[in-house]
XYZ file of C-alpha atoms in Angstrom:
384
model
C 94.099 101.416 132.568
C 90.415 102.490 132.632
C 88.321 101.877 135.727
C 86.431 98.609 136.070
C 83.142 100.168 134.983
C 84.726 101.268 131.691
C 86.101 97.835 130.797
C 84.097 95.553 128.528
C 82.204 92.919 130.536
C 83.483 90.023 128.420
C 87.052 91.151 129.027
C 86.464 91.389 132.768
C 84.973 87.886 132.758
C 88.010 86.487 130.956
C 90.395 88.195 133.364
C 88.525 86.779 136.348
C 89.327 83.262 135.098
C 93.089 83.808 135.345
C 94.739 80.957 137.269
C 98.035 82.678 138.135
C 99.032 85.788 140.080
C 98.887 88.620 137.542
C 100.830 91.016 139.764
C 103.602 88.485 140.259
C 103.828 87.934 136.503
C 103.951 91.701 135.886
C 106.825 92.125 138.329
C 108.730 89.309 136.635
C 108.110 90.700 133.149
C 109.210 94.229 134.026
C 112.082 93.212 136.290
C 110.911 94.000 139.804
C 108.866 96.507 141.756
C 111.328 99.362 141.393
C 111.362 99.056 137.606
C 107.584 98.710 137.501
C 107.123 101.913 139.506
C 109.623 103.722 137.284
C 107.801 102.452 134.188
C 104.471 103.732 135.479
C 106.014 107.085 136.390
C 107.388 107.424 132.851
C 104.038 106.547 131.336
C 102.212 109.012 133.582
C 104.663 111.769 132.692
C 104.394 111.150 128.954
C 100.620 110.791 128.924
C 100.347 114.248 130.478
C 102.443 115.997 127.827
C 100.136 117.349 125.092
C 103.162 118.107 122.882
C 103.865 114.369 122.656
C 100.679 113.777 120.686
C 100.266 113.977 116.918
C 99.180 117.393 115.694
C 97.370 115.639 112.820
C 96.535 111.948 112.226
C 99.572 110.644 110.358
C 97.577 108.421 108.004
C 96.336 111.641 106.385
C 99.863 113.070 106.055
C 102.317 113.032 103.154
C 105.714 111.337 103.429
C 107.371 114.682 104.161
C 104.731 115.625 106.723
C 105.179 112.278 108.489
C 108.898 112.955 108.870
C 108.411 116.563 109.954
C 105.838 115.608 112.578
C 107.976 112.708 113.772
C 111.107 114.828 114.178
C 109.056 117.501 115.973
C 107.835 114.951 118.481
C 111.243 113.295 118.821
C 113.014 116.556 119.647
C 110.223 117.638 121.992
C 110.302 114.311 123.807
C 114.089 114.452 124.122
C 114.023 118.011 125.441
C 111.272 117.333 127.982
C 112.629 114.017 129.216
C 116.184 115.358 129.479
C 114.860 118.167 131.656
C 113.017 115.664 133.845
C 115.973 113.293 134.129
C 118.305 116.108 135.142
C 115.894 117.144 137.886
C 115.952 113.575 139.152
C 119.734 113.585 139.216
C 120.202 111.426 136.140
C 122.367 111.992 133.121
C 120.905 112.332 129.634
C 122.502 108.934 128.926
C 119.360 107.470 130.475
C 117.198 108.766 127.632
C 117.281 105.387 125.881
C 116.045 103.599 128.983
C 113.425 106.276 129.603
C 111.963 106.208 126.106
C 112.003 102.430 125.668
C 110.550 100.502 122.745
C 107.005 100.339 124.114
C 106.753 103.931 125.270
C 108.668 105.297 122.296
C 106.612 103.487 119.682
C 103.436 104.397 121.529
C 104.078 108.091 121.012
C 106.057 107.941 117.773
C 104.169 105.477 115.600
C 106.533 105.801 112.643
C 109.520 105.279 114.968
C 111.891 107.804 116.508
C 114.507 109.136 114.046
C 116.797 109.799 117.028
C 116.714 106.149 118.092
C 119.708 105.203 115.947
C 121.673 108.073 117.520
C 121.151 106.670 121.006
C 121.109 102.959 120.223
C 124.053 102.745 117.783
C 125.965 106.006 117.357
C 126.640 106.630 121.055
C 127.333 102.941 121.845
C 129.798 102.884 118.923
C 131.744 105.795 120.385
C 131.872 103.957 123.703
C 132.770 100.589 122.199
C 135.312 101.727 119.605
C 136.518 105.180 120.638
C 139.696 105.697 122.645
C 139.562 107.676 125.890
C 140.654 110.807 124.018
C 138.040 110.268 121.319
C 135.318 109.732 123.890
C 136.327 113.002 125.538
C 136.065 114.651 122.144
C 132.687 113.327 120.974
C 130.759 111.415 123.623
C 129.289 114.238 125.701
C 128.453 116.207 122.572
C 126.543 113.185 121.300
C 124.769 112.651 124.620
C 123.705 116.306 124.621
C 122.648 116.054 120.958
C 125.100 118.793 120.020
C 126.043 116.367 117.275
C 123.543 113.830 115.898
C 124.825 110.616 114.419
C 123.943 107.485 112.508
C 125.685 104.159 111.940
C 126.580 103.581 108.289
C 127.499 99.973 107.683
C 124.928 98.485 105.313
C 125.524 99.064 101.606
C 123.461 98.351 98.529
C 125.603 95.302 97.904
C 126.269 94.000 101.425
C 125.065 94.321 105.001
C 125.986 92.072 107.899
C 128.635 90.323 105.759
C 131.322 92.790 106.788
C 134.074 91.286 104.658
C 131.963 92.029 101.594
C 131.692 95.770 102.250
C 133.120 97.869 99.426
C 133.567 101.381 100.878
C 137.300 102.085 101.076
C 139.298 104.195 103.534
C 142.852 104.755 102.283
C 145.483 106.400 104.474
C 147.341 109.312 102.845
C 150.636 109.365 104.721
C 151.640 112.709 103.232
C 148.654 114.635 104.643
C 147.901 112.392 107.655
C 144.372 111.947 106.328
C 142.103 109.071 105.398
C 140.450 109.229 101.979
C 137.039 107.555 101.790
C 135.542 106.407 98.502
C 132.515 104.546 97.200
C 134.080 102.812 94.187
C 130.787 101.634 92.670
C 127.036 102.008 93.102
C 126.775 98.841 95.200
C 129.197 100.383 97.720
C 126.872 103.275 98.575
C 125.779 103.164 102.201
C 122.097 102.302 102.058
C 119.457 102.199 104.796
C 121.202 103.834 107.809
C 118.529 105.343 110.039
C 118.204 109.146 110.256
C 120.784 109.568 107.496
C 118.337 111.082 105.015
C 117.950 114.489 106.667
C 118.487 114.208 110.415
C 122.129 113.538 111.291
C 125.321 115.525 110.807
C 127.770 112.748 111.739
C 128.125 109.033 111.001
C 130.114 106.096 112.207
C 131.186 104.736 108.816
C 132.382 101.147 108.484
C 134.932 100.887 105.682
C 137.857 98.792 104.427
C 141.132 100.315 105.610
C 144.248 100.445 103.421
C 147.632 101.823 104.464
C 151.121 101.286 103.076
C 149.511 99.366 100.228
C 148.077 96.733 102.561
C 144.514 95.860 103.494
C 143.694 95.912 107.217
C 140.082 94.769 107.323
C 136.997 96.831 108.067
C 137.263 99.548 110.687
C 134.975 102.260 112.122
C 135.479 105.952 111.314
C 133.852 109.083 112.699
C 132.725 111.133 109.715
C 131.075 114.545 109.747
C 128.694 114.617 106.789
C 126.866 117.936 107.228
C 127.821 121.429 108.317
C 126.911 121.868 111.989
C 125.582 125.388 111.365
C 123.814 125.153 107.986
C 123.141 121.380 108.015
C 124.121 121.269 104.340
C 125.985 118.166 103.071
C 129.747 118.566 102.862
C 131.579 118.515 99.544
C 132.536 115.077 98.280
C 129.383 113.403 99.549
C 126.144 112.326 97.926
C 123.370 112.074 100.512
C 119.663 111.465 100.237
C 116.671 109.671 101.657
C 115.675 106.277 100.274
C 111.984 107.222 100.194
C 108.711 105.775 101.385
C 108.719 102.342 103.033
C 106.035 99.953 104.271
C 106.699 101.206 107.810
C 109.192 103.144 109.942
C 108.779 106.200 107.721
C 109.809 108.514 110.525
C 113.221 106.852 110.777
C 114.419 108.801 107.736
C 116.599 106.029 106.276
C 119.114 107.357 103.789
C 121.975 106.678 101.405
C 125.522 108.007 101.382
C 128.226 107.962 98.722
C 131.837 109.170 99.033
C 134.115 110.687 96.402
C 137.659 111.298 97.661
C 136.244 112.483 100.971
C 138.983 113.257 103.491
C 138.929 112.950 107.264
C 141.787 113.269 109.781
C 143.553 110.021 110.690
C 142.477 110.732 114.274
C 138.859 110.145 113.193
C 139.444 106.424 112.926
C 138.022 105.036 116.168
C 141.045 103.588 117.938
C 140.041 101.941 121.190
C 140.624 98.477 119.748
C 142.765 98.954 116.627
C 145.168 101.821 115.921
C 146.555 103.540 112.848
C 149.842 105.268 113.640
C 151.191 108.419 111.991
C 153.542 106.447 109.750
C 150.670 104.249 108.522
C 151.455 101.295 110.750
C 148.315 99.381 111.692
C 148.059 97.836 115.148
C 145.525 95.024 115.221
C 142.879 94.674 117.946
C 143.132 91.747 120.346
C 140.306 90.172 118.336
C 138.956 91.059 114.895
C 135.477 90.219 116.201
C 135.530 93.449 118.234
C 134.547 95.359 115.103
C 131.203 93.563 115.292
C 130.577 95.004 118.760
C 127.934 97.571 117.889
C 125.987 95.188 115.678
C 126.076 92.485 118.371
C 124.753 95.022 120.880
C 121.934 95.948 118.518
C 121.070 92.298 117.861
C 120.706 91.739 121.601
C 118.474 94.817 121.848
C 116.412 93.643 118.868
C 115.763 90.309 120.579
C 114.545 92.114 123.688
C 112.421 94.505 121.646
C 110.845 91.686 119.657
C 109.660 90.054 122.872
C 108.002 93.331 123.867
C 106.464 93.976 120.463
C 105.186 90.428 120.004
C 103.637 90.576 123.480
C 102.023 93.888 122.551
C 100.585 92.504 119.309
C 99.355 89.332 121.011
C 97.735 91.363 123.792
C 95.843 93.532 121.317
C 94.682 90.503 119.329
C 93.629 88.508 122.403
C 91.749 91.429 123.945
C 89.906 92.073 120.706
C 89.094 88.379 120.386
C 87.575 88.478 123.867
C 85.282 91.429 123.203
C 84.366 90.625 119.592
C 81.512 88.182 119.086
C 80.989 86.312 115.842
C 78.571 83.543 114.781
C 75.796 81.720 116.602
C 76.578 78.144 117.624
C 73.702 77.581 120.042
C 70.530 79.312 118.760
C 69.444 79.890 122.346
C 72.608 81.790 123.232
C 74.273 84.991 121.996
C 76.991 84.955 119.368
C 80.171 83.467 120.785
C 83.356 85.346 121.550
C 85.930 85.016 118.795
C 88.446 83.734 121.364
C 86.234 80.658 121.850
C 86.852 79.523 118.279
C 89.603 76.898 118.324
C 91.174 78.231 115.140
C 91.595 81.621 116.821
C 93.207 80.040 119.865
C 95.612 78.118 117.634
C 96.666 81.400 116.040
C 96.995 83.534 119.164
C 97.985 81.460 122.173
C 101.334 80.304 120.719
C 102.244 83.962 120.190
C 101.958 84.599 123.916
C 104.208 81.617 124.586
C 106.695 82.827 121.968
C 106.829 86.280 123.554
C 107.685 84.756 126.935
C 110.296 82.478 125.363
C 111.824 85.456 123.540
C 111.996 87.435 126.774
C 113.794 84.600 128.559
C 116.214 84.352 125.646
C 116.761 88.108 125.545
C 117.398 88.288 129.292
C 120.059 85.579 129.034
C 121.607 87.228 125.981
C 121.797 90.557 127.793
C 123.512 88.971 130.791
C 125.992 87.302 128.450
C 126.614 90.585 126.626
C 127.234 92.487 129.865
C 129.568 89.778 131.160
C 131.461 89.832 127.860
C 131.873 93.611 128.052
C 133.347 93.290 131.548
C 135.744 90.610 130.283
C 136.837 92.755 127.349
C 137.869 95.581 129.652
C 140.515 93.227 131.033
C 141.469 91.851 127.619
C 139.620 88.552 128.037
C 138.005 87.514 124.739
C 136.955 83.968 125.718
C 133.215 84.715 125.579
C 133.289 86.523 122.230
C 132.862 83.514 119.904
C 129.779 82.282 121.771
C 128.223 85.751 121.886
């Protein structure tokens, strides 16, 4: 924050009228003194990294240039922060917490294309992968030796999992699973970083074995060569193009034509597909929603942060901007003094606080549910 002499006088006057303890509120919002100090350390570190800044203003850049600049910054930020975290004795798993929504979006305006890798791909391996599968893929993913996305949404369906059309059929003769997109509406559409960034995906598809349907299940699918980064045969991959925002995320599409993966690539922590094609059900079919539930909880928390950010910007501007003379003997009034402006802005502050309270409770419920699931207790799942 700039020194007092650099802050607009009207803004200082408004802050002086505050009737509650600002420091106490800050500690509550962040989660305590330790987290506040860590947050400030992260911000100080990032603000002093010239490589984290845009090489050119992105509003002058083409769609391709936006992606290229975004991926440059994302990889630089990951490399630098991983180095810092290791020095501090942390594992690279902490990258998500380090580059949180506020800090990440502050430096990567068009959103980090690696976010989906850390927020969905890695959590999916943890939530759905067996111990052997986690040994096989998890550390590689954490180290970004493989980069992944989460391919659930299709042109025809999204969160309605039962409506998904991508099929995964077990071939008992070869011990492989054959993945197909039977029609255009079954193409995976919108997964983040799929367009050009990732070489692996967690693909959600309808499983068939022994002529029977076994619901939707998650599969680890390599989609690009790890050396050349070229798409593998049997796949149709591309980027969905320019969007209103989030153009650095590199959302893509993915179609399958008789694409084969080993049976062992079905994630089998919860459900299992045996060599003879026998399907062993999970203790609850709702477990397949685990990654999406996790993301929904994160989205709620992020929305509280982003709404608070937007409201803060709008309120600050309304304090320093003056518009219209009401009393001819006085200067133009601050925009914040107009009742219509207060009606628009003040409820947003209240909503941000309400969202944070909701998100905090949701997160506690999610963590408690995860602990229960480790012991086979699914009682909390329906409520979550």
